[in-house]
mmCIF file of C-alpha atoms in Angstrom:
data_model
loop_
_atom_site.group_PDB
_atom_site.id
_atom_site.type_symbol
_atom_site.label_atom_id
_atom_site.label_comp_id
_atom_site.label_asym_id
_atom_site.label_seq_id
_atom_site.Cartn_x
_atom_site.Cartn_y
_atom_site.Cartn_z
ATOM 1 C CA PRO A 286 0.048 0.049 0.102
ATOM 2 C CA LEU A 287 1.171 3.463 -0.734
ATOM 3 C CA TYR A 288 0.369 6.633 1.479
ATOM 4 C CA SER A 289 -2.135 9.051 -0.238
ATOM 5 C CA SER A 290 -1.465 12.296 -1.658
ATOM 6 C CA ALA A 291 -3.652 13.810 1.079
ATOM 7 C CA ALA A 292 -1.423 12.125 3.735
ATOM 8 C CA SER A 293 1.496 13.357 2.087
ATOM 9 C CA ASP A 294 0.150 16.820 2.401
ATOM 10 C CA VAL A 295 -0.452 16.507 6.064
ATOM 11 C CA TYR A 296 3.235 15.138 6.349
ATOM 12 C CA LYS A 297 4.701 18.072 4.547
ATOM 13 C CA ARG A 298 3.228 20.425 6.991
ATOM 14 C CA GLN A 299 4.990 19.003 10.010
ATOM 15 C CA ASP A 300 7.327 21.236 11.891
ATOM 16 C CA GLY A 301 10.966 21.086 10.635
ATOM 17 C CA TYR A 302 10.142 20.378 7.056
ATOM 18 C CA VAL A 303 10.055 23.225 4.277
ATOM 19 C CA SER A 304 8.506 21.971 1.094
ATOM 20 C CA LEU A 305 9.571 23.473 -2.337
ATOM 21 C CA GLU A 306 6.107 25.007 -2.561
ATOM 22 C CA ALA A 307 6.597 27.012 0.726
ATOM 23 C CA GLN A 308 10.036 27.902 -0.340
ATOM 24 C CA ARG A 309 8.734 29.448 -3.603
ATOM 25 C CA SER A 310 5.902 31.199 -1.795
ATOM 26 C CA THR A 311 8.377 32.721 0.668
ATOM 27 C CA LEU A 312 10.469 34.010 -2.256
ATOM 28 C CA GLY A 313 7.520 35.256 -4.199
ATOM 29 C CA LEU A 314 8.351 33.001 -7.091
ATOM 30 C CA PRO A 315 5.642 32.395 -9.583
ATOM 31 C CA ASP A 316 3.416 29.135 -9.581
ATOM 32 C CA ILE A 317 4.994 26.654 -11.856
ATOM 33 C CA SER A 318 2.539 23.640 -11.041
ATOM 34 C CA ASN A 319 0.856 23.627 -14.396
ATOM 35 C CA MET A 320 3.593 24.731 -16.719
ATOM 36 C CA ASP A 321 5.047 22.647 -19.322
ATOM 37 C CA ALA A 322 8.787 22.675 -20.316
ATOM 38 C CA ALA A 323 8.238 25.408 -23.059
ATOM 39 C CA GLN A 324 6.346 27.878 -20.921
ATOM 40 C CA PHE A 325 8.828 27.400 -18.006
ATOM 41 C CA LYS A 326 11.616 28.253 -20.233
ATOM 42 C CA ALA A 327 10.067 31.133 -21.807
ATOM 43 C CA LEU A 328 9.407 32.394 -18.251
ATOM 44 C CA LEU A 329 13.160 32.496 -17.185
ATOM 45 C CA PRO A 330 14.415 35.397 -19.343
ATOM 46 C CA ALA A 331 11.762 37.627 -17.663
ATOM 47 C CA LEU A 332 13.433 37.020 -14.116
ATOM 48 C CA ASN A 333 16.569 38.289 -12.960
ATOM 49 C CA PRO A 334 19.460 35.611 -12.899
ATOM 50 C CA ALA A 335 19.285 35.069 -9.130
ATOM 51 C CA LEU A 336 15.564 34.584 -9.187
ATOM 52 C CA GLY A 337 15.664 32.381 -12.287
ATOM 53 C CA LEU A 338 18.349 30.069 -10.745
ATOM 54 C CA GLN A 339 16.022 29.750 -7.563
ATOM 55 C CA LEU A 340 13.002 28.959 -9.712
ATOM 56 C CA GLN A 341 15.087 26.280 -11.466
ATOM 57 C CA GLN A 342 16.005 24.867 -8.134
ATOM 58 C CA SER A 343 12.402 24.516 -6.921
ATOM 59 C CA VAL A 344 11.085 22.474 -9.794
ATOM 60 C CA PRO A 345 9.704 19.268 -8.012
ATOM 61 C CA GLN A 346 11.608 16.064 -8.549
ATOM 62 C CA GLY A 347 10.026 13.520 -10.971
ATOM 63 C CA SER A 348 7.903 16.229 -12.776
ATOM 64 C CA GLN A 349 8.212 17.050 -16.460
ATOM 65 C CA LEU A 350 9.985 20.211 -15.844
ATOM 66 C CA TRP A 351 12.390 18.401 -13.736
ATOM 67 C CA GLN A 352 13.077 15.790 -16.468
ATOM 68 C CA ALA A 353 13.508 18.708 -19.007
ATOM 69 C CA LEU A 354 16.096 20.374 -16.720
ATOM 70 C CA ARG A 355 18.077 17.079 -16.410
ATOM 71 C CA CYS A 356 18.051 16.329 -20.217
ATOM 72 C CA GLY A 357 21.545 16.370 -21.548
ATOM 73 C CA VAL A 358 23.083 16.722 -17.885
ATOM 74 C CA LEU A 359 25.596 14.476 -16.241
ATOM 75 C CA THR A 360 23.649 13.916 -12.945
ATOM 76 C CA GLY A 361 24.981 12.617 -9.615
ATOM 77 C CA SER A 362 22.774 9.294 -10.034
ATOM 78 C CA ASN A 363 24.769 8.679 -13.327
ATOM 79 C CA LEU A 364 28.274 9.526 -12.283
ATOM 80 C CA GLY A 365 29.242 6.290 -11.013
ATOM 81 C CA ALA A 366 28.425 4.738 -14.405
ATOM 82 C CA TYR A 367 30.041 7.612 -16.321
ATOM 83 C CA LEU A 368 33.325 6.850 -14.547
ATOM 84 C CA SER A 369 33.119 3.078 -15.362
ATOM 85 C CA PHE A 370 32.361 1.891 -11.796
ATOM 86 C CA CYS A 371 29.619 -0.434 -13.252
ATOM 87 C CA GLU A 372 32.160 -2.299 -15.513
ATOM 88 C CA GLN A 373 33.532 -5.608 -14.703
ATOM 89 C CA GLN A 374 37.169 -4.806 -13.959
ATOM 90 C CA SER A 375 36.329 -1.743 -12.107
ATOM 91 C CA ALA A 376 33.695 -3.464 -9.929
ATOM 92 C CA ALA A 377 36.054 -6.230 -9.027
ATOM 93 C CA GLN A 378 38.743 -3.565 -7.758
ATOM 94 C CA LEU A 379 36.095 -1.586 -6.097
ATOM 95 C CA GLY A 380 34.354 -4.398 -4.419
ATOM 96 C CA VAL A 381 30.996 -3.765 -6.092
ATOM 97 C CA ALA A 382 28.333 -6.452 -5.819
ATOM 98 C CA PRO A 383 27.062 -7.930 -9.231
ATOM 99 C CA PRO A 384 23.552 -6.573 -8.836
ATOM 100 C CA MET A 385 25.065 -2.835 -9.067
ATOM 101 C CA THR A 386 27.104 -3.458 -12.270
ATOM 102 C CA GLY A 387 26.118 -3.921 -16.067
ATOM 103 C CA ARG A 388 26.543 -2.245 -19.424
ATOM 104 C CA SER A 389 23.033 -0.877 -19.630
ATOM 105 C CA GLN A 390 24.159 1.680 -17.106
ATOM 106 C CA VAL A 391 26.798 3.115 -19.419
ATOM 107 C CA GLN A 392 24.196 3.061 -22.236
ATOM 108 C CA GLN A 393 21.668 5.132 -20.315
ATOM 109 C CA VAL A 394 24.534 7.593 -19.453
ATOM 110 C CA VAL A 395 25.126 8.200 -23.260
ATOM 111 C CA ASP A 396 21.409 8.392 -24.169
ATOM 112 C CA THR A 397 20.907 10.883 -21.179
ATOM 113 C CA LEU A 398 23.792 13.144 -22.352
ATOM 114 C CA ALA A 399 22.554 13.061 -25.890
ATOM 115 C CA GLY A 400 18.991 14.108 -24.567
ATOM 116 C CA ARG A 401 17.450 10.828 -25.835
ATOM 117 C CA ALA A 402 16.530 9.078 -22.624
ATOM 118 C CA SER A 403 13.791 9.538 -20.169
ATOM 119 C CA VAL A 404 15.438 10.252 -16.793
ATOM 120 C CA THR A 405 12.597 8.664 -14.807
ATOM 121 C CA SER A 406 11.689 5.143 -14.298
ATOM 122 C CA THR A 407 8.706 3.127 -13.595
ATOM 123 C CA SER A 408 10.450 0.359 -11.826
ATOM 124 C CA PRO A 409 8.929 -0.943 -8.528
ATOM 125 C CA ALA A 410 12.185 -0.409 -6.878
ATOM 126 C CA LEU A 411 12.330 3.296 -7.704
ATOM 127 C CA GLN A 412 8.695 3.812 -6.894
ATOM 128 C CA TRP A 413 9.169 2.231 -3.641
ATOM 129 C CA GLY A 414 12.076 4.614 -2.808
ATOM 130 C CA GLN A 415 9.762 7.622 -3.594
ATOM 131 C CA VAL A 416 6.931 6.324 -1.608
ATOM 132 C CA HIS A 417 9.176 5.874 1.252
ATOM 133 C CA GLU A 418 10.982 9.183 1.143
ATOM 134 C CA ALA A 419 8.497 10.686 3.680
ATOM 135 C CA ASN A 420 9.258 8.080 6.098
ATOM 136 C CA CYS A 421 13.032 8.827 5.657
ATOM 137 C CA ASP A 422 12.455 12.601 6.308
ATOM 138 C CA TRP A 423 10.270 11.820 9.379
ATOM 139 C CA THR A 424 12.966 9.469 10.857
ATOM 140 C CA LEU A 425 15.750 11.910 10.424
ATOM 141 C CA LEU A 426 13.565 14.827 11.928
ATOM 142 C CA GLN A 427 12.458 12.700 14.791
ATOM 143 C CA HIS A 428 15.760 11.174 15.755
ATOM 144 C CA LEU A 429 18.542 13.467 14.612
ATOM 145 C CA ARG A 430 20.035 14.160 18.202
ATOM 146 C CA GLU A 431 20.610 10.222 18.399
ATOM 147 C CA VAL A 432 23.002 10.397 15.785
ATOM 148 C CA PRO A 433 26.618 10.753 16.738
ATOM 149 C CA GLY A 434 27.826 14.331 16.299
ATOM 150 C CA PHE A 435 24.466 15.850 16.574
ATOM 151 C CA GLU A 436 23.848 15.502 20.342
ATOM 152 C CA MET A 437 24.266 19.329 20.530
ATOM 153 C CA ALA A 438 21.575 20.159 18.006
ATOM 154 C CA SER A 439 19.147 22.579 19.336
ATOM 155 C CA SER A 440 16.950 22.988 16.304
ATOM 156 C CA TRP A 441 16.969 21.830 12.720
ATOM 157 C CA VAL A 442 15.059 22.521 9.427
ATOM 158 C CA LEU A 443 14.932 20.065 6.476
ATOM 159 C CA ARG A 444 14.353 21.750 3.198
ATOM 160 C CA GLU A 445 13.027 19.780 -0.005
ATOM 161 C CA GLN A 446 15.364 20.321 -2.979
ATOM 162 C CA GLY A 447 14.774 20.334 -6.787
ATOM 163 C CA PHE A 448 17.460 20.202 -9.468
ATOM 164 C CA ILE A 449 20.680 22.152 -8.942
ATOM 165 C CA GLN A 450 22.780 22.607 -12.021
ATOM 166 C CA ILE A 451 26.596 23.097 -11.696
ATOM 167 C CA ALA A 452 28.172 25.629 -14.095
ATOM 168 C CA GLN A 453 29.924 23.927 -17.018
ATOM 169 C CA GLY A 454 33.684 23.966 -16.760
ATOM 170 C CA ASP A 455 36.270 24.059 -19.640
ATOM 171 C CA GLY A 456 36.153 20.711 -21.211
ATOM 172 C CA LEU A 457 33.392 19.354 -18.875
ATOM 173 C CA PRO A 458 29.861 18.249 -19.600
ATOM 174 C CA CYS A 459 27.079 20.113 -17.838
ATOM 175 C CA MET A 460 26.520 18.449 -14.433
ATOM 176 C CA GLY A 461 23.935 18.749 -11.827
ATOM 177 C CA ALA A 462 22.270 17.042 -8.689
ATOM 178 C CA SER A 463 18.937 16.569 -7.295
ATOM 179 C CA PRO A 464 19.450 16.017 -3.612
ATOM 180 C CA ASP A 465 16.663 14.559 -1.376
ATOM 181 C CA GLY A 466 17.167 17.586 0.941
ATOM 182 C CA LEU A 467 19.335 20.023 2.798
ATOM 183 C CA LEU A 468 19.451 19.914 6.574
ATOM 184 C CA GLU A 469 20.038 23.166 8.467
ATOM 185 C CA VAL A 470 21.219 22.644 11.971
ATOM 186 C CA ALA A 471 21.555 24.900 14.844
ATOM 187 C CA CYS A 472 23.836 23.814 17.671
ATOM 188 C CA ARG A 473 24.496 24.842 21.196
ATOM 189 C CA SER A 474 26.889 23.991 23.848
ATOM 190 C CA GLY A 475 26.708 26.509 26.981
ATOM 191 C CA ARG A 476 27.304 29.886 25.518
ATOM 192 C CA GLN A 477 28.753 28.641 22.278
ATOM 193 C CA THR A 478 26.501 28.285 19.281
ATOM 194 C CA TRP A 479 27.180 27.133 15.674
ATOM 195 C CA GLU A 480 25.536 26.087 12.491
ATOM 196 C CA ARG A 481 25.759 23.093 10.307
ATOM 197 C CA ARG A 482 24.429 22.943 6.614
ATOM 198 C CA LEU A 483 24.459 19.227 5.375
ATOM 199 C CA LEU A 484 23.482 17.525 2.151
ATOM 200 C CA VAL A 485 20.681 14.744 2.850
ATOM 201 C CA GLU A 486 20.536 11.642 0.629
ATOM 202 C CA TYR A 487 18.163 8.521 0.916
ATOM 203 C CA LYS A 488 18.403 4.908 -0.196
ATOM 204 C CA SER A 489 15.623 2.754 0.435
ATOM 205 C CA ARG A 490 16.020 -0.974 0.345
ATOM 206 C CA PHE A 491 13.345 -2.706 -1.911
ATOM 207 C CA PRO A 492 12.362 -5.821 -0.099
ATOM 208 C CA PHE A 493 11.305 -7.781 -3.086
ATOM 209 C CA VAL A 494 13.148 -9.877 -5.766
ATOM 210 C CA HIS A 495 11.672 -10.187 -9.359
ATOM 211 C CA ALA A 496 9.961 -13.585 -9.833
ATOM 212 C CA GLY A 497 9.176 -13.259 -13.600
ATOM 213 C CA GLN A 498 6.102 -12.283 -15.636
ATOM 214 C CA GLY A 499 2.502 -13.252 -14.786
ATOM 215 C CA GLU A 500 0.759 -16.336 -16.036
ATOM 216 C CA ASN A 501 -0.642 -14.605 -19.187
ATOM 217 C CA GLY A 502 2.786 -13.964 -20.702
ATOM 218 C CA GLN A 503 3.354 -10.888 -22.715
ATOM 219 C CA GLY A 504 1.843 -7.872 -21.427
ATOM 220 C CA ALA A 505 1.157 -9.583 -18.259
ATOM 221 C CA GLU A 506 2.292 -7.801 -14.878
ATOM 222 C CA GLU A 507 5.526 -8.516 -13.544
ATOM 223 C CA SER A 508 5.789 -10.695 -10.352
ATOM 224 C CA TYR A 509 7.754 -10.082 -7.227
ATOM 225 C CA LYS A 510 8.266 -12.136 -4.052
ATOM 226 C CA TYR A 511 8.942 -10.715 -0.778
ATOM 227 C CA ALA A 512 12.855 -11.004 0.321
ATOM 228 C CA PRO A 513 13.298 -9.504 3.779
ATOM 229 C CA TYR A 514 16.792 -10.946 3.770
ATOM 230 C CA LYS A 515 17.992 -8.239 1.306
ATOM 231 C CA GLN A 516 20.554 -6.099 3.223
ATOM 232 C CA PHE A 517 22.530 -2.928 2.451
ATOM 233 C CA PRO A 518 26.166 -3.653 1.902
ATOM 234 C CA THR A 519 28.667 -2.991 4.616
ATOM 235 C CA MET A 520 30.754 -0.816 2.517
ATOM 236 C CA LEU A 521 29.191 2.247 1.000
ATOM 237 C CA PRO A 522 28.723 1.531 -2.703
ATOM 238 C CA PRO A 523 31.062 3.711 -4.805
ATOM 239 C CA ALA A 524 28.290 5.088 -7.082
ATOM 240 C CA HIS A 525 26.289 6.414 -4.057
ATOM 241 C CA TYR A 526 29.733 7.948 -2.776
ATOM 242 C CA ALA A 527 30.159 9.708 -6.095
ATOM 243 C CA GLN A 528 26.492 10.790 -6.149
ATOM 244 C CA VAL A 529 26.882 12.620 -2.704
ATOM 245 C CA GLN A 530 30.332 14.106 -3.664
ATOM 246 C CA LEU A 531 28.747 15.762 -6.727
ATOM 247 C CA GLY A 532 25.627 16.605 -4.619
ATOM 248 C CA MET A 533 27.859 18.414 -1.962
ATOM 249 C CA LEU A 534 29.708 20.210 -4.916
ATOM 250 C CA ALA A 535 26.450 21.466 -6.207
ATOM 251 C CA THR A 536 25.012 22.726 -2.842
ATOM 252 C CA GLY A 537 28.289 24.051 -1.426
ATOM 253 C CA THR A 538 28.052 21.843 1.748
ATOM 254 C CA GLN A 539 30.846 19.911 3.422
ATOM 255 C CA GLU A 540 28.949 16.965 4.935
ATOM 256 C CA CYS A 541 26.072 14.649 3.857
ATOM 257 C CA VAL A 542 23.883 12.726 6.020
ATOM 258 C CA PHE A 543 23.440 9.390 4.163
ATOM 259 C CA VAL A 544 20.353 7.380 5.297
ATOM 260 C CA GLU A 545 19.870 3.672 4.221
ATOM 261 C CA TYR A 546 16.193 3.037 5.035
ATOM 262 C CA THR A 547 14.244 -0.147 5.447
ATOM 263 C CA VAL A 548 10.608 -0.376 7.006
ATOM 264 C CA GLU A 549 12.164 -1.696 10.322
ATOM 265 C CA LYS A 550 15.678 0.069 10.701
ATOM 266 C CA THR A 551 17.288 2.999 9.276
ATOM 267 C CA ARG A 552 21.118 3.199 8.921
ATOM 268 C CA VAL A 553 22.983 6.593 9.035
ATOM 269 C CA ARG A 554 26.292 7.430 7.743
ATOM 270 C CA VAL A 555 27.795 10.941 7.753
ATOM 271 C CA ILE A 556 30.084 11.490 4.606
ATOM 272 C CA PRO A 557 32.626 14.336 4.504
ATOM 273 C CA TYR A 558 33.172 16.246 1.300
ATOM 274 C CA SER A 559 36.637 15.162 -0.129
ATOM 275 C CA HIS A 560 38.443 17.772 -2.283
ATOM 276 C CA GLU A 561 40.977 15.111 -3.248
ATOM 277 C CA TRP A 562 38.366 12.746 -4.618
ATOM 278 C CA GLU A 563 36.442 15.648 -6.333
ATOM 279 C CA ALA A 564 39.625 16.792 -8.011
ATOM 280 C CA ALA A 565 40.422 13.392 -9.217
ATOM 281 C CA SER A 566 36.995 12.700 -10.463
ATOM 282 C CA GLN A 567 36.696 15.790 -12.404
ATOM 283 C CA MET A 568 39.945 14.974 -14.061
ATOM 284 C CA TRP A 569 38.555 11.660 -15.082
ATOM 285 C CA VAL A 570 35.220 13.222 -16.189
ATOM 286 C CA ARG A 571 37.096 15.505 -18.575
ATOM 287 C CA ARG A 572 39.357 12.568 -19.937
ATOM 288 C CA LEU A 573 36.281 10.174 -20.537
ATOM 289 C CA TRP A 574 34.412 13.114 -21.923
ATOM 290 C CA ASP A 575 37.154 13.829 -24.647
ATOM 291 C CA ALA A 576 37.683 9.996 -25.157
ATOM 292 C CA PHE A 577 34.047 8.970 -25.727
ATOM 293 C CA TYR A 578 31.035 10.937 -24.392
ATOM 294 C CA ALA A 579 31.440 14.253 -26.257
ATOM 295 C CA ARG A 580 31.089 12.316 -29.582
ATOM 296 C CA GLY A 581 28.028 10.307 -28.284
ATOM 297 C CA GLN A 582 30.110 7.286 -28.314
ATOM 298 C CA VAL A 583 29.254 4.293 -26.134
ATOM 299 C CA PRO A 584 32.616 3.469 -24.469
ATOM 300 C CA PRO A 585 34.038 -0.090 -24.767
ATOM 301 C CA PRO A 586 33.884 -2.583 -21.967
ATOM 302 C CA ASN A 587 36.231 -1.714 -19.136
ATOM 303 C CA PHE A 588 36.748 1.609 -20.478
ATOM 304 C CA GLY A 589 38.379 3.277 -17.633
ATOM 305 C CA GLN A 590 41.223 0.788 -17.514
ATOM 306 C CA LEU A 591 41.605 1.161 -21.290
ATOM 307 C CA THR A 592 41.707 4.984 -21.107
ATOM 308 C CA GLY A 593 43.844 5.388 -17.811
ATOM 309 C CA GLY A 594 45.707 2.130 -17.055
ATOM 310 C CA VAL A 595 47.546 2.113 -13.866
ATOM 311 C CA GLU A 596 46.514 5.838 -13.075
ATOM 312 C CA TYR A 597 42.799 5.069 -13.221
ATOM 313 C CA GLY A 598 43.434 2.119 -10.953
ATOM 314 C CA ARG A 599 44.907 4.522 -8.261
ATOM 315 C CA PHE A 600 41.589 6.577 -8.717
ATOM 316 C CA LEU A 601 39.598 3.352 -7.905
ATOM 317 C CA ALA A 602 41.881 2.558 -5.009
ATOM 318 C CA LEU A 603 41.221 5.906 -3.581
ATOM 319 C CA THR A 604 37.620 5.734 -4.065
ATOM 320 C CA ARG A 605 37.318 2.305 -2.379
ATOM 321 C CA GLN A 606 39.365 3.545 0.520
ATOM 322 C CA LEU A 607 37.119 6.701 0.867
ATOM 323 C CA CYS A 608 34.024 4.344 0.912
ATOM 324 C CA GLU A 609 35.512 2.000 3.364
ATOM 325 C CA SER A 610 36.154 5.001 5.755
ATOM 326 C CA THR A 611 32.290 5.964 5.925
ATOM 327 C CA PRO A 612 30.817 3.383 8.222
ATOM 328 C CA VAL A 613 27.394 3.148 9.656
ATOM 329 C CA VAL A 614 27.370 5.464 12.872
ATOM 330 C CA LYS A 615 23.821 4.816 13.840
ATOM 331 C CA ILE A 616 21.023 2.375 13.477
ATOM 332 C CA LEU A 617 17.672 3.988 14.138
ATOM 333 C CA THR A 618 14.073 2.461 14.311
ATOM 334 C CA SER A 619 12.274 3.609 11.339
ATOM 335 C CA ALA A 620 9.444 6.103 11.772
ATOM 336 C CA LYS A 621 6.029 5.099 10.408
ATOM 337 C CA GLY A 622 4.233 8.227 11.126
ATOM 338 C CA ALA A 623 1.526 9.205 13.660
ATOM 339 C CA ASP A 624 -0.992 7.089 11.955
ATOM 340 C CA ARG A 625 0.578 4.004 10.782
ATOM 341 C CA ARG A 626 -1.978 3.261 8.131
ATOM 342 C CA VAL A 627 -0.617 6.104 6.333
ATOM 343 C CA PHE A 628 2.772 4.534 5.890
ATOM 344 C CA VAL A 629 4.052 1.277 4.701
#
């Protein structure tokens, strides 16, 4: 069962959560709920650059406008595949499990950069994550002080985010990120006060496995079976590490609260921004762009090693080291809302 839109609206009004709609209202930005991509793009020149940027960042994730903004852009969710993390040789060095590998991910990167691919999916796993995002928000808001490092938090606000584009650098593709939120925390210890601003990223474990197609064959609904034994990996997946590093670059944050959610337990990691990794990754983004992606070419298998050899191997070693150094710092009981019938 999914929680209804009405229940979602009630949740969005909870203390500590600021929706995109509320942020647009506070800034006096125009209503974009019924605009198509053409109308939206025609509106931007009439606004001053700062307001235009804020309006773009307030476009709801998953909407048609959001898809239009991401079209032709290297996004955080695609960065790992772009960097060849999903290829067989890279995965072996990174310690990536087989379900997170595959050439189809590279094809998706090429299609998205060329503006040919839809950036959304109707897969049950993705829908599960979207539906449970409110549970993730609620868990974080209710239990933040229990996370090590946040014991001194006196108040906090979680702001919903849209799409944040990064200015295109010399020799780089246009890049951007769609964070799950920005967390603003006020801390106090005695007379001393300070503030923290953190990226928030959620991953929800889909507790089902594909069991084939329905009995009617072609055109029948896909079948899934419950698989409660499915767990998050001990090591932070390198593709997720790449995603949050790009997200922190886009938002100008230095930390990320990374939440791994199941309906029973929620694991929390706190990931620091790495200037070393970002500099190395940008170098490889540029080299792979020049070698393959700028021409719309699908890279060959194991293209990272073919392009960079030993030097690329050092980049993978750095990535794995950083992933292994971001352990789970807290396991929380997952929030199911004030009314359990509302959540799954």
